[in-house]
Short mmCIF file of N, CA and C in Angstrom, two decimals:
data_model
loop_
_atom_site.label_atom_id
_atom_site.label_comp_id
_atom_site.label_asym_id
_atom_site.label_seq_id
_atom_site.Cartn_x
_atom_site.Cartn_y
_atom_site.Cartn_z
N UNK A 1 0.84 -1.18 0.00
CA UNK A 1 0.00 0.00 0.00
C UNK A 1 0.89 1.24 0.00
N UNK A 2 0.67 2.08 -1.11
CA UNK A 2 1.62 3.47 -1.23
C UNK A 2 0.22 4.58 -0.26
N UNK A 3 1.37 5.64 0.36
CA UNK A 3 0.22 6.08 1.16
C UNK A 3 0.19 7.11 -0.04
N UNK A 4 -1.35 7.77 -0.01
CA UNK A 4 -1.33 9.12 -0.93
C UNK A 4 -0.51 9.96 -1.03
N UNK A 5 -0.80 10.70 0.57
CA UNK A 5 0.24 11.92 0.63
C UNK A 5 0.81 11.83 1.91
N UNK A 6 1.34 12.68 2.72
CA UNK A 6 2.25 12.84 3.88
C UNK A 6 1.10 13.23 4.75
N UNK A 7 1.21 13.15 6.05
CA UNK A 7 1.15 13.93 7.26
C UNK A 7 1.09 15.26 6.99
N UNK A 8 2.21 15.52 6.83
CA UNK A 8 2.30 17.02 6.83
C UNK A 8 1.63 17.85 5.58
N UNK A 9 1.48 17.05 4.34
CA UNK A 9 0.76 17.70 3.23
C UNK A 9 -0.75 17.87 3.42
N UNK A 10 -1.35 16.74 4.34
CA UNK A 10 -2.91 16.59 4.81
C UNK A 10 -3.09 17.96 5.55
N UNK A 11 -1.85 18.47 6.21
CA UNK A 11 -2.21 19.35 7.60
C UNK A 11 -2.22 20.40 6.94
N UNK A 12 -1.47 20.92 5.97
CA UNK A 12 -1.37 22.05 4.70
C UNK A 12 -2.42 22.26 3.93
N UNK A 13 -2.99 20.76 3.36
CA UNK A 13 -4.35 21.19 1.87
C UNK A 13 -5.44 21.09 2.56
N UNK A 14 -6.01 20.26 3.41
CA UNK A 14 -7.18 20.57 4.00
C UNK A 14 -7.99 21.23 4.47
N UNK A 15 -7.26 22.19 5.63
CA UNK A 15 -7.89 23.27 6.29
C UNK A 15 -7.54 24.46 5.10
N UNK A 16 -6.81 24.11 4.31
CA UNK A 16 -6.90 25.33 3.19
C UNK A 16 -8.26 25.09 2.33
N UNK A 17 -8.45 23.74 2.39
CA UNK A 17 -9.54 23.27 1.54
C UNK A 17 -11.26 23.65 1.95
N UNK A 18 -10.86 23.08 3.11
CA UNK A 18 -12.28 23.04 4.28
C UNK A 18 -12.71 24.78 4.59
N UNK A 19 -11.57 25.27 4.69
CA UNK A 19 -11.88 27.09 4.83
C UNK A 19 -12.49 27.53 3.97
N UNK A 20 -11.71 27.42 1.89
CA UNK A 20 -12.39 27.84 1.39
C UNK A 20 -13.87 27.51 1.07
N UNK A 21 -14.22 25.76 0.70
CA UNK A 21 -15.28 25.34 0.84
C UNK A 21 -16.66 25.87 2.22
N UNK A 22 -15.91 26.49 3.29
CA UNK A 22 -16.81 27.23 3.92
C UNK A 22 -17.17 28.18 3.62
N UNK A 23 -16.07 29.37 3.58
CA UNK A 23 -16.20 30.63 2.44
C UNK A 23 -17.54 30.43 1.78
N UNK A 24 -17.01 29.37 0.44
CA UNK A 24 -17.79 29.44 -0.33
C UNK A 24 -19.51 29.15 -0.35
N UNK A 25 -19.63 28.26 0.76
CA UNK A 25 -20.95 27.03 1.15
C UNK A 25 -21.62 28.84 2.16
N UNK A 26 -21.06 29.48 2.77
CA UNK A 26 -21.83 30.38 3.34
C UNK A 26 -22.51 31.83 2.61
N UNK A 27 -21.48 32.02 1.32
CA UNK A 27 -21.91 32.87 0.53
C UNK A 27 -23.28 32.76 -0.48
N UNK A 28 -22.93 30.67 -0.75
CA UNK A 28 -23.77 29.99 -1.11
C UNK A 28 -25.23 30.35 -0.63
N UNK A 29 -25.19 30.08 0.54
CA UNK A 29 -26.43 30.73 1.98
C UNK A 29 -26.85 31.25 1.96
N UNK A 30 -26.24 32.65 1.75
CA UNK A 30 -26.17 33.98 1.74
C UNK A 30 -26.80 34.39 0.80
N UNK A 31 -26.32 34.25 -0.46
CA UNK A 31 -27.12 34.58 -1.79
C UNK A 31 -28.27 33.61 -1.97
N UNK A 32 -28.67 32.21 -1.27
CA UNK A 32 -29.79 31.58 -1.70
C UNK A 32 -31.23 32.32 -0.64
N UNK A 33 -30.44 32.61 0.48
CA UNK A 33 -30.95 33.21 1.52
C UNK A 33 -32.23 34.58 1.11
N UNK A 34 -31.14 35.25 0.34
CA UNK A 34 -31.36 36.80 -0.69
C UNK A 34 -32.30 36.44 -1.34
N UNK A 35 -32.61 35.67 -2.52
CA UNK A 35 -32.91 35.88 -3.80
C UNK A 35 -33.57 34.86 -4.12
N UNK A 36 -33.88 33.61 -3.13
CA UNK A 36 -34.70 32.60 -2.92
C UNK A 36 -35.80 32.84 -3.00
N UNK A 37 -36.22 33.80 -1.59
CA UNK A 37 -37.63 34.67 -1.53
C UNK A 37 -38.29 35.16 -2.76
N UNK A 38 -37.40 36.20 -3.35
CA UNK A 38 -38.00 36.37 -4.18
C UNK A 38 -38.15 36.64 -5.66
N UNK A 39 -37.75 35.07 -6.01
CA UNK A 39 -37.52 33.89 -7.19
C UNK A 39 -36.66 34.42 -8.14
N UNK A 40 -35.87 35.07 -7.69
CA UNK A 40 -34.66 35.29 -8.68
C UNK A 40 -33.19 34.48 -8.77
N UNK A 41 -32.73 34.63 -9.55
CA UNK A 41 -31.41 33.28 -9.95
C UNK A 41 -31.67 31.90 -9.49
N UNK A 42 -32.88 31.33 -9.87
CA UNK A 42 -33.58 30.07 -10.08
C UNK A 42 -32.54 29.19 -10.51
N UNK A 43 -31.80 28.77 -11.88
CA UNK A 43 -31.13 28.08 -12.40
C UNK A 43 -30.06 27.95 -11.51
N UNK A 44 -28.80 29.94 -11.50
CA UNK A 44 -27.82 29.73 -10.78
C UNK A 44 -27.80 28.80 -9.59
N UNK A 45 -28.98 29.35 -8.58
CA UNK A 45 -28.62 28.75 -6.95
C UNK A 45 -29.21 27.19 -6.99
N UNK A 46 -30.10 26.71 -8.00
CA UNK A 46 -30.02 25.13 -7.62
C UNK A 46 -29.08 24.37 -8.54
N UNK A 47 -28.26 25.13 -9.78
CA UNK A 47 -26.88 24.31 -10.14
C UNK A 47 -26.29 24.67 -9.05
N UNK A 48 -25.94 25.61 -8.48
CA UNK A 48 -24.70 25.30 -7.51
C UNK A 48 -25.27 24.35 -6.48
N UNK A 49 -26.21 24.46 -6.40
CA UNK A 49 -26.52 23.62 -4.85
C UNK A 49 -26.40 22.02 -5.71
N UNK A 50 -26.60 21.48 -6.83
CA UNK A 50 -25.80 20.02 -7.38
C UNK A 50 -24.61 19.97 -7.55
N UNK A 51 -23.79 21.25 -7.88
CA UNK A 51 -22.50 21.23 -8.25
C UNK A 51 -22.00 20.96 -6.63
N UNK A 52 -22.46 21.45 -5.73
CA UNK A 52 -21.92 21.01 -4.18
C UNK A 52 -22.22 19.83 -3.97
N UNK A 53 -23.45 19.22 -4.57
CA UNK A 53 -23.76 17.93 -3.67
C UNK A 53 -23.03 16.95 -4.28
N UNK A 54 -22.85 17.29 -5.82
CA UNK A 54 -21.69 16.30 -6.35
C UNK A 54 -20.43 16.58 -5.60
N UNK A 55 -19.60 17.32 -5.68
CA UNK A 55 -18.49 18.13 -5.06
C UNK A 55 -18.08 17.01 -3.26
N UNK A 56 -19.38 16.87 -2.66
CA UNK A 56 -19.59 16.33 -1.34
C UNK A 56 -19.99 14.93 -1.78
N UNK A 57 -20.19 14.46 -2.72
CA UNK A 57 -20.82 13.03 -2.67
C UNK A 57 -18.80 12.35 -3.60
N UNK A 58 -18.12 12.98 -3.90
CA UNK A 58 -17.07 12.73 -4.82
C UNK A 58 -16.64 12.96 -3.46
N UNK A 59 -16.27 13.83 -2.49
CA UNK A 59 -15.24 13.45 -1.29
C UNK A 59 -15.56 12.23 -0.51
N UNK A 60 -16.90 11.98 -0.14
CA UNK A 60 -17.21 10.97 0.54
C UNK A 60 -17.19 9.76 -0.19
N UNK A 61 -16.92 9.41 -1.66
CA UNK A 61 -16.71 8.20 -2.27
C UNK A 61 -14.86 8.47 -2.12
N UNK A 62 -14.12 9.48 -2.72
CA UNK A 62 -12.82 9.29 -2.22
C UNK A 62 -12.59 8.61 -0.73
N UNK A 63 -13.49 9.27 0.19
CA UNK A 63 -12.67 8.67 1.78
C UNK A 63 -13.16 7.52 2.16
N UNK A 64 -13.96 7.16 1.34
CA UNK A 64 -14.78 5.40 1.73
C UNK A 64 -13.46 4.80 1.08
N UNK A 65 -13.28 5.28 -0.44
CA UNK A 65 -12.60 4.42 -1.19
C UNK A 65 -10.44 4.21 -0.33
N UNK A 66 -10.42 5.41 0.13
CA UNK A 66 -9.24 5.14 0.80
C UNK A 66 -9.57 4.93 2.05
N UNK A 67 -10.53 4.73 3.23
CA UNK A 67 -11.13 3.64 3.95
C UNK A 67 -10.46 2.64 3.62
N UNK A 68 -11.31 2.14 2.59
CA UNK A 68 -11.07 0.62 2.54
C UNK A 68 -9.76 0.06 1.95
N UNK A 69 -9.26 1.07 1.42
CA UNK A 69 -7.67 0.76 0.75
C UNK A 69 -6.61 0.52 1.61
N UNK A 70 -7.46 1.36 3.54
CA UNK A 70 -6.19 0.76 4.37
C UNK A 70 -5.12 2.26 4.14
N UNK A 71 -5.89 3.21 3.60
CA UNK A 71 -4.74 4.37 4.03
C UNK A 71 -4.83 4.62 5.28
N UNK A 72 -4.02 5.44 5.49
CA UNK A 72 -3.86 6.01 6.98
C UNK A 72 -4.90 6.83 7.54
N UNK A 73 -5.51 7.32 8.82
CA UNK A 73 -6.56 8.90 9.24
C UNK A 73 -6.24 9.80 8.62
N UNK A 74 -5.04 10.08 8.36
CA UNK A 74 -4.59 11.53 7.68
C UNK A 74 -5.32 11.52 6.55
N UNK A 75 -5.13 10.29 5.61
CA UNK A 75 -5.86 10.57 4.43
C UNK A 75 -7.10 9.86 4.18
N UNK A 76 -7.88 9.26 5.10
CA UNK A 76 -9.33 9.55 4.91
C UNK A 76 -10.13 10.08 5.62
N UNK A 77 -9.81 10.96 6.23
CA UNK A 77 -11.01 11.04 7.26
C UNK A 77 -11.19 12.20 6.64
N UNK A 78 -10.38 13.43 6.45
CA UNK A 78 -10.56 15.02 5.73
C UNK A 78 -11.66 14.27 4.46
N UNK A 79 -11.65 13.76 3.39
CA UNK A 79 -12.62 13.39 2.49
C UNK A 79 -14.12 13.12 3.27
N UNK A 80 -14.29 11.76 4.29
CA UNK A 80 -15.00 11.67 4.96
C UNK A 80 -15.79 12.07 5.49
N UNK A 81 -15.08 13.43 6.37
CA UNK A 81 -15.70 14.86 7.00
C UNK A 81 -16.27 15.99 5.95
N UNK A 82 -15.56 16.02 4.65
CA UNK A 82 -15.67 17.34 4.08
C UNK A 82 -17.72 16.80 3.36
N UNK A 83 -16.94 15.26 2.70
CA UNK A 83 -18.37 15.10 2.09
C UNK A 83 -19.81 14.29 3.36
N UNK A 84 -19.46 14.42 4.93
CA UNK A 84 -20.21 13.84 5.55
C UNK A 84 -20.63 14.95 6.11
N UNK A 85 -20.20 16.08 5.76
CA UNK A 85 -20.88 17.49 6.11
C UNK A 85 -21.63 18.22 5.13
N UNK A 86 -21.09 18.01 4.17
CA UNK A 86 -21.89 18.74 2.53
C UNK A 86 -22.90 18.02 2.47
N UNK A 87 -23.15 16.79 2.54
CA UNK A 87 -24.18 15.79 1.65
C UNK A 87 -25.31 16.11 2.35
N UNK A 88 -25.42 15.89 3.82
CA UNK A 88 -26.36 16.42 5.11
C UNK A 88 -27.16 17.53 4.83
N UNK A 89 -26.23 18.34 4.48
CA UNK A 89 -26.92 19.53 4.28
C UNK A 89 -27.83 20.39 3.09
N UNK A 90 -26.87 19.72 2.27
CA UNK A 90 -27.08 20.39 1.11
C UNK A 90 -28.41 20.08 0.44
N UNK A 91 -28.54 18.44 0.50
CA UNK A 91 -29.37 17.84 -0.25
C UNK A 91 -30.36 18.04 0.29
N UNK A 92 -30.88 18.26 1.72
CA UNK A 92 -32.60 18.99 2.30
C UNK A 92 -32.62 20.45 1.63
N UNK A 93 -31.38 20.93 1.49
CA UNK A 93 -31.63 22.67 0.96
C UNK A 93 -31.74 22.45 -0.40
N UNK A 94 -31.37 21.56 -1.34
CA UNK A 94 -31.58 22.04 -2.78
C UNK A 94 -33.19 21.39 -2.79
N UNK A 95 -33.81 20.86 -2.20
CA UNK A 95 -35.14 20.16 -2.02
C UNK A 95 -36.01 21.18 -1.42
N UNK A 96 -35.44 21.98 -0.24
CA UNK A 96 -35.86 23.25 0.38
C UNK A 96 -35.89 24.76 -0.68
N UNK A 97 -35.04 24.87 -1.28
CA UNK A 97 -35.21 25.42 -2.34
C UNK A 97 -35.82 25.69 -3.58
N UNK A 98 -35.85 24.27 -4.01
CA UNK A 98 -36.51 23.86 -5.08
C UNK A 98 -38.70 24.24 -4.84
N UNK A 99 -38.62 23.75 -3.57
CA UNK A 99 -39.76 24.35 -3.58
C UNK A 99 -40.21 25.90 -3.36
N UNK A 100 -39.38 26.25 -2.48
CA UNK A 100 -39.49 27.56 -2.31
C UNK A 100 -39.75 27.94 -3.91
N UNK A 101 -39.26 27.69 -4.52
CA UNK A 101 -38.95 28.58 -5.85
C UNK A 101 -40.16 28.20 -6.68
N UNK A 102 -40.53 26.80 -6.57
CA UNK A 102 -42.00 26.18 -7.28
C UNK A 102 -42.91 26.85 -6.57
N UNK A 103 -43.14 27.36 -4.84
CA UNK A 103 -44.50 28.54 -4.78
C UNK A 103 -44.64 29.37 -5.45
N UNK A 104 -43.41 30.05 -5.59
CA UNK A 104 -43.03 31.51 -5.46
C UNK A 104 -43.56 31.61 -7.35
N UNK A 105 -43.63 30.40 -8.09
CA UNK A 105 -43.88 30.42 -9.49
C UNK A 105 -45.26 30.16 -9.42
N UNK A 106 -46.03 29.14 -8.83
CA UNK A 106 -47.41 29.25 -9.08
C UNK A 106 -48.05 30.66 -8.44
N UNK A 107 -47.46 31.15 -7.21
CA UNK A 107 -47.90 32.60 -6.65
C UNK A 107 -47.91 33.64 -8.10
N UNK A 108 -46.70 33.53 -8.86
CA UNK A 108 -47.02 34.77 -9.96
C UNK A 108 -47.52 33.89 -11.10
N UNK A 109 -48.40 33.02 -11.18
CA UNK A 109 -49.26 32.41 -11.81
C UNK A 109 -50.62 32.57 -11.73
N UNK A 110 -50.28 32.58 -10.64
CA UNK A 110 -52.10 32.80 -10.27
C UNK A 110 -52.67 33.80 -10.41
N UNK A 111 -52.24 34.94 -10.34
CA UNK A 111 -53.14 36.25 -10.81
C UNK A 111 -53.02 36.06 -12.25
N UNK A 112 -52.58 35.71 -13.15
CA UNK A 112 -52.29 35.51 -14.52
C UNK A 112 -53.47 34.93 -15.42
N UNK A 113 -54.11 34.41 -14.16
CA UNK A 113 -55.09 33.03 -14.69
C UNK A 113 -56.49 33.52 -14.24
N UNK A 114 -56.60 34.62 -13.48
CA UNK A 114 -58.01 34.98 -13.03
C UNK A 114 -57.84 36.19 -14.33
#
C-alpha cells in the first residue's frame, strides 16, 4: 500500500480546503438566503446547490474508497468529513429550495389566470 500523501501535506491542503469550501458554502447561503424569496437566480442557486452535492458526494466516495484501501486517518477522514458534512446539508436545501422557488412560481401564476 503506497500512502497518498504525507502527514504534513494533509495538515497544509485541507484546512486550506475546508476554509475555502466554507467561504464558499456560506456565501452559497447567503445569496440563496437573498434571492430565494423572491424567485430570482432560479437556475444559478439550484446548479450550484448540485455542483456542491456532487463536489460532497465525490469526497465521501474518495474517503470510503481510501477507507477501505487501508490508508492512513490523515488521508481519509478530511474526504470523509468534508463530504459527511456537505451531503447532510445540502441535499434537504436544494429540495428546500426547489420548492421555495415552485411557490413563489405558481404565486405569480395565479393572478395571470383569473
Amino acid at each position: 500500500m503506497e500512502i497518498w500523501f504525507s502527514e504534513s501535506t494533509a495538515n497544509i491542503i485541507f484546512p486550506i480546503i475546508g476554509g475555502g469550501l466554507g467561504i464558499l458554502f456560506g456565501l452559497y447561503g447567503t445569496f440563496g438566503g437573498i434571492f430565494a424569496p423572491k424567485g430570482k437566480f432560479k437556475r444559478l442557486i439550484l446548479s450550484a446547490a448540485i455542483a456542491f452535492i456532487a463536489i460532497g458526494a465525490i469526497m465521501l466516495i474518495t474517503g470510503l474508497f481510501a477507507l477501505i484501501s487501508k490508508q492512513p486517518y490523515h488521508v481519509w477522514y478530511p474526504f470523509i468529513l468534508t463530504g459527511g458534512i456537505i451531503l447532510p446539508i445540502l441535499v434537504p436545501n436544494y429540495f428546500i429550495l426547489k420548492k421555495r422557488f415552485s411557490k413563489i412560481e405558481v404565486g405569480k401564476a395565479e393572478p395571470e389566470s383569473r
